[in-house]
Amino acid sequence: MRHPLPKAELHLHIEGTLEPELAFALAERNGIDLPYAGPDELRAAYAFTDLQSFLDLYYQLTAVLLTEQDFADLADAYLARAAEQGVRHAEIFFDPQAHTARGVDIGTVIRGLSGALEHSRERYGLSTGLILSFLRDLPAEDALKTLADAGPYLDRISAVGLDSAEVGHPPAKFAEVYAAARDAGLRLVAHAGEEGPPEYITEALDVLGVERIDHGIRCLEDPALVTRLAAEQIPLTVCPFSNVRLRCVDRLEDHPLPQMLAAGLLVTVNSDDPSYFGGYVEDNFQGLHRALGLTDSQLERLARNSFLASFVDDARRGELLAELDAAAAAPGVSAS
Ligand code: HPA
Ligand code: ZN
């Protein structure tokens, strides 16, 4: 196998990196009983019919995360895997409400995660950001309270996001909390157009004012929206393995990513919840090459887009793009 291309990962839920082995290790450390005989039996349960069937298991397993050390261990395990996959910068979602609802203090979550991220640059050469994500199937008031509770830690947070069950929970529900996040100096992103309709993408842009759309694949149902997204170069953080595992797309061979590239959309490729969906970000790149015949130059375009769409400062962006240029020029460096 050749070396992976340097890239940024912009759509990654840290809770979705919990590998079954770590879940069992943390369960034992915390005296928690998981309703599975072991990691293999747990892995066998990873057969999803839609987003909700995945979320049920994803939230169930968060029960093993209790202490600052648990969150730090989770993040460090991801960073080690990501570095092997060519990730040079990661913007990482976390779901505080999945933890505060179980009685875990938001400070415990943020201190644990950010403690691990602090060492990422020196340990793995990997720069990072944290995205505080609101659960859209909970009331907007809960999101406002979550943002307020995160107040003492906002210097460790780069953006807010919106995830969980999409259909029936349109972006406009969160207009007030997004305005408050913007006033607090945070960048704005939202999941839209994964299971939800193209209108949710437009609403996320026009009502919430987001700068990136997470997923967004259903934009293809609305040609005028595709034209707009291409003209404004709104980044879309697409997650091919996730789309297949959650049955938004039948097979990787049917994934619309080539169509999205051809339409001039600023597409990036990401792993979403890699422990649950069969692979990390480089595995997604390789899958696209194998299943859809994406060429080296298309894969380079995706890697370049990931740096263009990231929230790094101009100096870091320049460094990352130069690294990609060097890798792309070197023989034998590719995702294939
Ligand atoms: N979609 C919505 N919510 C999520 C996801 C996702 O893919 N992963 C974790 N929470
Ligand atoms: Zn996601």
PDB file of N, CA, C and O in Angstrom, residues 108-168:
ATOM      1  N   THR A 108     -15.888  18.152  32.622  1.00  0.00           N
ATOM      2  CA  THR A 108     -15.167  16.875  32.568  1.00  0.00           C
ATOM      3  C   THR A 108     -14.941  16.473  31.104  1.00  0.00           C
ATOM      4  O   THR A 108     -13.847  16.054  30.710  1.00  0.00           O
ATOM      5  N   VAL A 109     -15.990  16.615  30.302  1.00  0.00           N
ATOM      6  CA  VAL A 109     -15.921  16.245  28.881  1.00  0.00           C
ATOM      7  C   VAL A 109     -14.897  17.132  28.161  1.00  0.00           C
ATOM      8  O   VAL A 109     -13.976  16.630  27.483  1.00  0.00           O
ATOM      9  N   ILE A 110     -15.033  18.424  28.327  1.00  0.00           N
ATOM     10  CA  ILE A 110     -14.193  19.355  27.552  1.00  0.00           C
ATOM     11  C   ILE A 110     -12.744  19.311  28.030  1.00  0.00           C
ATOM     12  O   ILE A 110     -11.817  19.307  27.222  1.00  0.00           O
ATOM     13  N   ARG A 111     -12.530  19.241  29.345  1.00  0.00           N
ATOM     14  CA  ARG A 111     -11.143  19.169  29.832  1.00  0.00           C
ATOM     15  C   ARG A 111     -10.466  17.876  29.365  1.00  0.00           C
ATOM     16  O   ARG A 111      -9.305  17.872  28.971  1.00  0.00           O
ATOM     17  N   GLY A 112     -11.213  16.776  29.382  1.00  0.00           N
ATOM     18  CA  GLY A 112     -10.636  15.496  28.941  1.00  0.00           C
ATOM     19  C   GLY A 112     -10.259  15.530  27.468  1.00  0.00           C
ATOM     20  O   GLY A 112      -9.126  15.206  27.090  1.00  0.00           O
ATOM     21  N   LEU A 113     -11.191  15.954  26.646  1.00  0.00           N
ATOM     22  CA  LEU A 113     -10.921  15.984  25.197  1.00  0.00           C
ATOM     23  C   LEU A 113      -9.809  16.980  24.874  1.00  0.00           C
ATOM     24  O   LEU A 113      -8.847  16.662  24.166  1.00  0.00           O
ATOM     25  N   SER A 114      -9.935  18.197  25.396  1.00  0.00           N
ATOM     26  CA  SER A 114      -8.964  19.227  25.010  1.00  0.00           C
ATOM     27  C   SER A 114      -7.589  18.922  25.594  1.00  0.00           C
ATOM     28  O   SER A 114      -6.568  19.286  25.002  1.00  0.00           O
ATOM     29  N   GLY A 115      -7.560  18.205  26.720  1.00  0.00           N
ATOM     30  CA  GLY A 115      -6.268  17.793  27.285  1.00  0.00           C
ATOM     31  C   GLY A 115      -5.514  16.899  26.322  1.00  0.00           C
ATOM     32  O   GLY A 115      -4.290  17.031  26.134  1.00  0.00           O
ATOM     33  N   ALA A 116      -6.221  15.968  25.691  1.00  0.00           N
ATOM     34  CA  ALA A 116      -5.572  15.083  24.705  1.00  0.00           C
ATOM     35  C   ALA A 116      -5.178  15.877  23.455  1.00  0.00           C
ATOM     36  O   ALA A 116      -4.092  15.690  22.900  1.00  0.00           O
ATOM     37  N   LEU A 117      -6.055  16.773  23.028  1.00  0.00           N
ATOM     38  CA  LEU A 117      -5.773  17.534  21.799  1.00  0.00           C
ATOM     39  C   LEU A 117      -4.564  18.457  21.979  1.00  0.00           C
ATOM     40  O   LEU A 117      -3.830  18.714  21.013  1.00  0.00           O
ATOM     41  N   GLU A 118      -4.371  18.934  23.194  1.00  0.00           N
ATOM     42  CA  GLU A 118      -3.238  19.816  23.474  1.00  0.00           C
ATOM     43  C   GLU A 118      -1.902  19.186  23.092  1.00  0.00           C
ATOM     44  O   GLU A 118      -0.969  19.887  22.723  1.00  0.00           O
ATOM     45  N   HIS A 119      -1.805  17.868  23.255  1.00  0.00           N
ATOM     46  CA  HIS A 119      -0.535  17.176  22.965  1.00  0.00           C
ATOM     47  C   HIS A 119      -0.444  16.678  21.533  1.00  0.00           C
ATOM     48  O   HIS A 119       0.550  16.077  21.136  1.00  0.00           O
ATOM     49  N   SER A 120      -1.502  16.918  20.761  1.00  0.00           N
ATOM     50  CA  SER A 120      -1.593  16.292  19.441  1.00  0.00           C
ATOM     51  C   SER A 120      -0.513  16.790  18.478  1.00  0.00           C
ATOM     52  O   SER A 120       0.061  16.012  17.706  1.00  0.00           O
ATOM     53  N   ARG A 121      -0.240  18.090  18.553  1.00  0.00           N
ATOM     54  CA  ARG A 121       0.732  18.669  17.617  1.00  0.00           C
ATOM     55  C   ARG A 121       2.113  18.047  17.839  1.00  0.00           C
ATOM     56  O   ARG A 121       2.774  17.628  16.897  1.00  0.00           O
ATOM     57  N   GLU A 122       2.513  17.957  19.123  1.00  0.00           N
ATOM     58  CA  GLU A 122       3.870  17.424  19.378  1.00  0.00           C
ATOM     59  C   GLU A 122       3.897  15.905  19.230  1.00  0.00           C
ATOM     60  O   GLU A 122       4.861  15.333  18.743  1.00  0.00           O
ATOM     61  N   ARG A 123       2.813  15.208  19.609  1.00  0.00           N
ATOM     62  CA  ARG A 123       2.813  13.741  19.535  1.00  0.00           C
ATOM     63  C   ARG A 123       2.637  13.229  18.119  1.00  0.00           C
ATOM     64  O   ARG A 123       3.243  12.247  17.713  1.00  0.00           O
ATOM     65  N   TYR A 124       1.750  13.866  17.375  1.00  0.00           N
ATOM     66  CA  TYR A 124       1.349  13.315  16.070  1.00  0.00           C
ATOM     67  C   TYR A 124       1.531  14.298  14.918  1.00  0.00           C
ATOM     68  O   TYR A 124       1.188  13.966  13.778  1.00  0.00           O
ATOM     69  N   GLY A 125       2.006  15.509  15.202  1.00  0.00           N
ATOM     70  CA  GLY A 125       2.140  16.522  14.144  1.00  0.00           C
ATOM     71  C   GLY A 125       0.797  16.949  13.587  1.00  0.00           C
ATOM     72  O   GLY A 125       0.692  17.414  12.448  1.00  0.00           O
ATOM     73  N   LEU A 126      -0.222  16.788  14.386  1.00  0.00           N
ATOM     74  CA  LEU A 126      -1.599  16.951  13.909  1.00  0.00           C
ATOM     75  C   LEU A 126      -2.249  18.119  14.657  1.00  0.00           C
ATOM     76  O   LEU A 126      -2.356  18.099  15.883  1.00  0.00           O
ATOM     77  N   SER A 127      -2.670  19.163  13.936  1.00  0.00           N
ATOM     78  CA  SER A 127      -3.377  20.273  14.579  1.00  0.00           C
ATOM     79  C   SER A 127      -4.859  19.918  14.693  1.00  0.00           C
ATOM     80  O   SER A 127      -5.359  19.062  13.945  1.00  0.00           O
ATOM     81  N   THR A 128      -5.540  20.573  15.628  1.00  0.00           N
ATOM     82  CA  THR A 128      -6.918  20.160  15.915  1.00  0.00           C
ATOM     83  C   THR A 128      -7.824  21.345  16.244  1.00  0.00           C
ATOM     84  O   THR A 128      -7.351  22.420  16.596  1.00  0.00           O
ATOM     85  N   GLY A 129      -9.120  21.107  16.147  1.00  0.00           N
ATOM     86  CA  GLY A 129     -10.140  22.020  16.661  1.00  0.00           C
ATOM     87  C   GLY A 129     -11.250  21.175  17.255  1.00  0.00           C
ATOM     88  O   GLY A 129     -11.391  19.998  16.908  1.00  0.00           O
ATOM     89  N   LEU A 130     -12.036  21.772  18.155  1.00  0.00           N
ATOM     90  CA  LEU A 130     -13.166  21.058  18.762  1.00  0.00           C
ATOM     91  C   LEU A 130     -14.461  21.743  18.343  1.00  0.00           C
ATOM     92  O   LEU A 130     -14.569  22.972  18.417  1.00  0.00           O
ATOM     93  N   ILE A 131     -15.437  20.959  17.907  1.00  0.00           N
ATOM     94  CA  ILE A 131     -16.745  21.502  17.515  1.00  0.00           C
ATOM     95  C   ILE A 131     -17.813  20.990  18.480  1.00  0.00           C
ATOM     96  O   ILE A 131     -18.075  19.778  18.531  1.00  0.00           O
ATOM     97  N   LEU A 132     -18.388  21.909  19.214  1.00  0.00           N
ATOM     98  CA  LEU A 132     -19.450  21.558  20.167  1.00  0.00           C
ATOM     99  C   LEU A 132     -20.743  21.383  19.374  1.00  0.00           C
ATOM    100  O   LEU A 132     -21.210  22.316  18.722  1.00  0.00           O
ATOM    101  N   SER A 133     -21.300  20.174  19.434  1.00  0.00           N
ATOM    102  CA  SER A 133     -22.454  19.878  18.590  1.00  0.00           C
ATOM    103  C   SER A 133     -23.718  19.740  19.430  1.00  0.00           C
ATOM    104  O   SER A 133     -23.715  19.054  20.453  1.00  0.00           O
ATOM    105  N   PHE A 134     -24.780  20.402  18.992  1.00  0.00           N
ATOM    106  CA  PHE A 134     -26.064  20.322  19.692  1.00  0.00           C
ATOM    107  C   PHE A 134     -26.873  19.145  19.146  1.00  0.00           C
ATOM    108  O   PHE A 134     -26.861  18.883  17.931  1.00  0.00           O
ATOM    109  N   LEU A 135     -27.605  18.473  20.033  1.00  0.00           N
ATOM    110  CA  LEU A 135     -28.484  17.376  19.607  1.00  0.00           C
ATOM    111  C   LEU A 135     -29.814  17.985  19.168  1.00  0.00           C
ATOM    112  O   LEU A 135     -30.556  18.554  19.978  1.00  0.00           O
ATOM    113  N   ARG A 136     -30.103  17.863  17.874  1.00  0.00           N
ATOM    114  CA  ARG A 136     -31.249  18.577  17.305  1.00  0.00           C
ATOM    115  C   ARG A 136     -32.583  17.961  17.689  1.00  0.00           C
ATOM    116  O   ARG A 136     -33.635  18.596  17.491  1.00  0.00           O
ATOM    117  N   ASP A 137     -32.581  16.726  18.208  1.00  0.00           N
ATOM    118  CA  ASP A 137     -33.856  16.128  18.618  1.00  0.00           C
ATOM    119  C   ASP A 137     -34.211  16.504  20.066  1.00  0.00           C
ATOM    120  O   ASP A 137     -35.235  16.079  20.574  1.00  0.00           O
ATOM    121  N   LEU A 138     -33.379  17.323  20.701  1.00  0.00           N
ATOM    122  CA  LEU A 138     -33.722  17.875  22.018  1.00  0.00           C
ATOM    123  C   LEU A 138     -34.192  19.320  21.820  1.00  0.00           C
ATOM    124  O   LEU A 138     -33.907  19.935  20.790  1.00  0.00           O
ATOM    125  N   PRO A 139     -34.895  19.876  22.818  1.00  0.00           N
ATOM    126  CA  PRO A 139     -35.421  21.244  22.664  1.00  0.00           C
ATOM    127  C   PRO A 139     -34.315  22.288  22.482  1.00  0.00           C
ATOM    128  O   PRO A 139     -33.201  22.118  22.997  1.00  0.00           O
ATOM    129  N   ALA A 140     -34.651  23.373  21.789  1.00  0.00           N
ATOM    130  CA  ALA A 140     -33.681  24.452  21.561  1.00  0.00           C
ATOM    131  C   ALA A 140     -33.185  25.033  22.884  1.00  0.00           C
ATOM    132  O   ALA A 140     -32.029  25.455  22.990  1.00  0.00           O
ATOM    133  N   GLU A 141     -34.042  25.021  23.898  1.00  0.00           N
ATOM    134  CA  GLU A 141     -33.632  25.570  25.212  1.00  0.00           C
ATOM    135  C   GLU A 141     -32.459  24.782  25.780  1.00  0.00           C
ATOM    136  O   GLU A 141     -31.582  25.338  26.445  1.00  0.00           O
ATOM    137  N   ASP A 142     -32.450  23.475  25.546  1.00  0.00           N
ATOM    138  CA  ASP A 142     -31.341  22.644  26.047  1.00  0.00           C
ATOM    139  C   ASP A 142     -30.029  23.025  25.363  1.00  0.00           C
ATOM    140  O   ASP A 142     -28.961  22.998  25.974  1.00  0.00           O
ATOM    141  N   ALA A 143     -30.121  23.364  24.070  1.00  0.00           N
ATOM    142  CA  ALA A 143     -28.918  23.786  23.346  1.00  0.00           C
ATOM    143  C   ALA A 143     -28.397  25.106  23.915  1.00  0.00           C
ATOM    144  O   ALA A 143     -27.191  25.283  24.117  1.00  0.00           O
ATOM    145  N   LEU A 144     -29.326  26.027  24.212  1.00  0.00           N
ATOM    146  CA  LEU A 144     -28.926  27.320  24.794  1.00  0.00           C
ATOM    147  C   LEU A 144     -28.244  27.116  26.146  1.00  0.00           C
ATOM    148  O   LEU A 144     -27.220  27.731  26.444  1.00  0.00           O
ATOM    149  N   LYS A 145     -28.782  26.219  26.949  1.00  0.00           N
ATOM    150  CA  LYS A 145     -28.193  25.943  28.264  1.00  0.00           C
ATOM    151  C   LYS A 145     -26.806  25.307  28.082  1.00  0.00           C
ATOM    152  O   LYS A 145     -25.857  25.622  28.818  1.00  0.00           O
ATOM    153  N   THR A 146     -26.680  24.430  27.099  1.00  0.00           N
ATOM    154  CA  THR A 146     -25.394  23.768  26.853  1.00  0.00           C
ATOM    155  C   THR A 146     -24.332  24.794  26.469  1.00  0.00           C
ATOM    156  O   THR A 146     -23.198  24.747  26.960  1.00  0.00           O
ATOM    157  N   LEU A 147     -24.709  25.729  25.595  1.00  0.00           N
ATOM    158  CA  LEU A 147     -23.742  26.772  25.190  1.00  0.00           C
ATOM    159  C   LEU A 147     -23.355  27.623  26.408  1.00  0.00           C
ATOM    160  O   LEU A 147     -22.168  27.941  26.601  1.00  0.00           O
ATOM    161  N   ALA A 148     -24.343  27.945  27.247  1.00  0.00           N
ATOM    162  CA  ALA A 148     -24.041  28.739  28.450  1.00  0.00           C
ATOM    163  C   ALA A 148     -23.109  27.963  29.381  1.00  0.00           C
ATOM    164  O   ALA A 148     -22.137  28.509  29.914  1.00  0.00           O
ATOM    165  N   ASP A 149     -23.393  26.671  29.567  1.00  0.00           N
ATOM    166  CA  ASP A 149     -22.559  25.848  30.463  1.00  0.00           C
ATOM    167  C   ASP A 149     -21.129  25.695  29.939  1.00  0.00           C
ATOM    168  O   ASP A 149     -20.193  25.465  30.706  1.00  0.00           O
ATOM    169  N   ALA A 150     -20.984  25.790  28.611  1.00  0.00           N
ATOM    170  CA  ALA A 150     -19.642  25.683  28.015  1.00  0.00           C
ATOM    171  C   ALA A 150     -18.881  27.002  28.093  1.00  0.00           C
ATOM    172  O   ALA A 150     -17.693  27.059  27.743  1.00  0.00           O
ATOM    173  N   GLY A 151     -19.553  28.059  28.590  1.00  0.00           N
ATOM    174  CA  GLY A 151     -18.972  29.403  28.625  1.00  0.00           C
ATOM    175  C   GLY A 151     -17.537  29.467  29.134  1.00  0.00           C
ATOM    176  O   GLY A 151     -16.673  30.062  28.482  1.00  0.00           O
ATOM    177  N   PRO A 152     -17.234  28.838  30.273  1.00  0.00           N
ATOM    178  CA  PRO A 152     -15.864  28.938  30.804  1.00  0.00           C
ATOM    179  C   PRO A 152     -14.816  28.264  29.915  1.00  0.00           C
ATOM    180  O   PRO A 152     -13.624  28.444  30.151  1.00  0.00           O
ATOM    181  N   TYR A 153     -15.254  27.496  28.946  1.00  0.00           N
ATOM    182  CA  TYR A 153     -14.312  26.710  28.136  1.00  0.00           C
ATOM    183  C   TYR A 153     -14.270  27.137  26.672  1.00  0.00           C
ATOM    184  O   TYR A 153     -13.704  26.437  25.843  1.00  0.00           O
ATOM    185  N   LEU A 154     -14.919  28.257  26.358  1.00  0.00           N
ATOM    186  CA  LEU A 154     -15.069  28.589  24.928  1.00  0.00           C
ATOM    187  C   LEU A 154     -13.736  28.815  24.223  1.00  0.00           C
ATOM    188  O   LEU A 154     -13.651  28.675  22.994  1.00  0.00           O
ATOM    189  N   ASP A 155     -12.685  29.135  24.974  1.00  0.00           N
ATOM    190  CA  ASP A 155     -11.378  29.296  24.317  1.00  0.00           C
ATOM    191  C   ASP A 155     -10.850  27.964  23.785  1.00  0.00           C
ATOM    192  O   ASP A 155      -9.903  27.945  23.006  1.00  0.00           O
ATOM    193  N   ARG A 156     -11.440  26.850  24.190  1.00  0.00           N
ATOM    194  CA  ARG A 156     -11.007  25.532  23.693  1.00  0.00           C
ATOM    195  C   ARG A 156     -11.887  25.024  22.554  1.00  0.00           C
ATOM    196  O   ARG A 156     -11.721  23.911  22.070  1.00  0.00           O
ATOM    197  N   ILE A 157     -12.870  25.829  22.157  1.00  0.00           N
ATOM    198  CA  ILE A 157     -13.869  25.402  21.168  1.00  0.00           C
ATOM    199  C   ILE A 157     -13.753  26.301  19.942  1.00  0.00           C
ATOM    200  O   ILE A 157     -13.678  27.520  20.086  1.00  0.00           O
ATOM    201  N   SER A 158     -13.761  25.701  18.746  1.00  0.00           N
ATOM    202  CA  SER A 158     -13.645  26.559  17.564  1.00  0.00           C
ATOM    203  C   SER A 158     -14.978  26.801  16.858  1.00  0.00           C
ATOM    204  O   SER A 158     -15.125  27.794  16.155  1.00  0.00           O
ATOM    205  N   ALA A 159     -15.930  25.906  17.034  1.00  0.00           N
ATOM    206  CA  ALA A 159     -17.179  26.037  16.269  1.00  0.00           C
ATOM    207  C   ALA A 159     -18.307  25.313  16.992  1.00  0.00           C
ATOM    208  O   ALA A 159     -18.061  24.534  17.913  1.00  0.00           O
ATOM    209  N   VAL A 160     -19.546  25.593  16.540  1.00  0.00           N
ATOM    210  CA  VAL A 160     -20.679  24.768  16.971  1.00  0.00           C
ATOM    211  C   VAL A 160     -21.256  24.032  15.760  1.00  0.00           C
ATOM    212  O   VAL A 160     -21.131  24.496  14.620  1.00  0.00           O
ATOM    213  N   GLY A 161     -21.871  22.877  16.048  1.00  0.00           N
ATOM    214  CA  GLY A 161     -22.495  22.069  15.003  1.00  0.00           C
ATOM    215  C   GLY A 161     -23.852  21.569  15.477  1.00  0.00           C
ATOM    216  O   GLY A 161     -24.268  21.842  16.613  1.00  0.00           O
ATOM    217  N   LEU A 162     -24.528  20.832  14.597  1.00  0.00           N
ATOM    218  CA  LEU A 162     -25.884  20.341  14.864  1.00  0.00           C
ATOM    219  C   LEU A 162     -25.956  18.916  14.343  1.00  0.00           C
ATOM    220  O   LEU A 162     -25.710  18.698  13.151  1.00  0.00           O
ATOM    221  N   ASP A 163     -26.272  17.949  15.235  1.00  0.00           N
ATOM    222  CA  ASP A 163     -26.326  16.562  14.749  1.00  0.00           C
ATOM    223  C   ASP A 163     -27.479  15.813  15.398  1.00  0.00           C
ATOM    224  O   ASP A 163     -28.382  16.429  15.946  1.00  0.00           O
ATOM    225  N   SER A 164     -27.463  14.500  15.297  1.00  0.00           N
ATOM    226  CA  SER A 164     -28.503  13.580  15.773  1.00  0.00           C
ATOM    227  C   SER A 164     -29.667  13.528  14.761  1.00  0.00           C
ATOM    228  O   SER A 164     -29.499  13.972  13.625  1.00  0.00           O
ATOM    229  N   ALA A 165     -30.814  13.003  15.194  1.00  0.00           N
ATOM    230  CA  ALA A 165     -31.911  12.680  14.266  1.00  0.00           C
ATOM    231  C   ALA A 165     -32.369  13.923  13.499  1.00  0.00           C
ATOM    232  O   ALA A 165     -32.860  14.885  14.090  1.00  0.00           O
ATOM    233  N   GLU A 166     -32.224  13.886  12.174  1.00  0.00           N
ATOM    234  CA  GLU A 166     -32.407  15.105  11.381  1.00  0.00           C
ATOM    235  C   GLU A 166     -33.871  15.387  11.017  1.00  0.00           C
ATOM    236  O   GLU A 166     -34.350  16.519  11.184  1.00  0.00           O
ATOM    237  N   VAL A 167     -34.560  14.350  10.518  1.00  0.00           N
ATOM    238  CA  VAL A 167     -35.900  14.583   9.965  1.00  0.00           C
ATOM    239  C   VAL A 167     -36.855  15.041  11.073  1.00  0.00           C
ATOM    240  O   VAL A 167     -36.903  14.454  12.160  1.00  0.00           O
ATOM    241  N   GLY A 168     -37.593  16.123  10.807  1.00  0.00           N
ATOM    242  CA  GLY A 168     -38.524  16.665  11.797  1.00  0.00           C
ATOM    243  C   GLY A 168     -37.873  17.688  12.723  1.00  0.00           C
ATOM    244  O   GLY A 168     -38.545  18.266  13.581  1.00  0.00           O
TER     245      GLY A 168
END
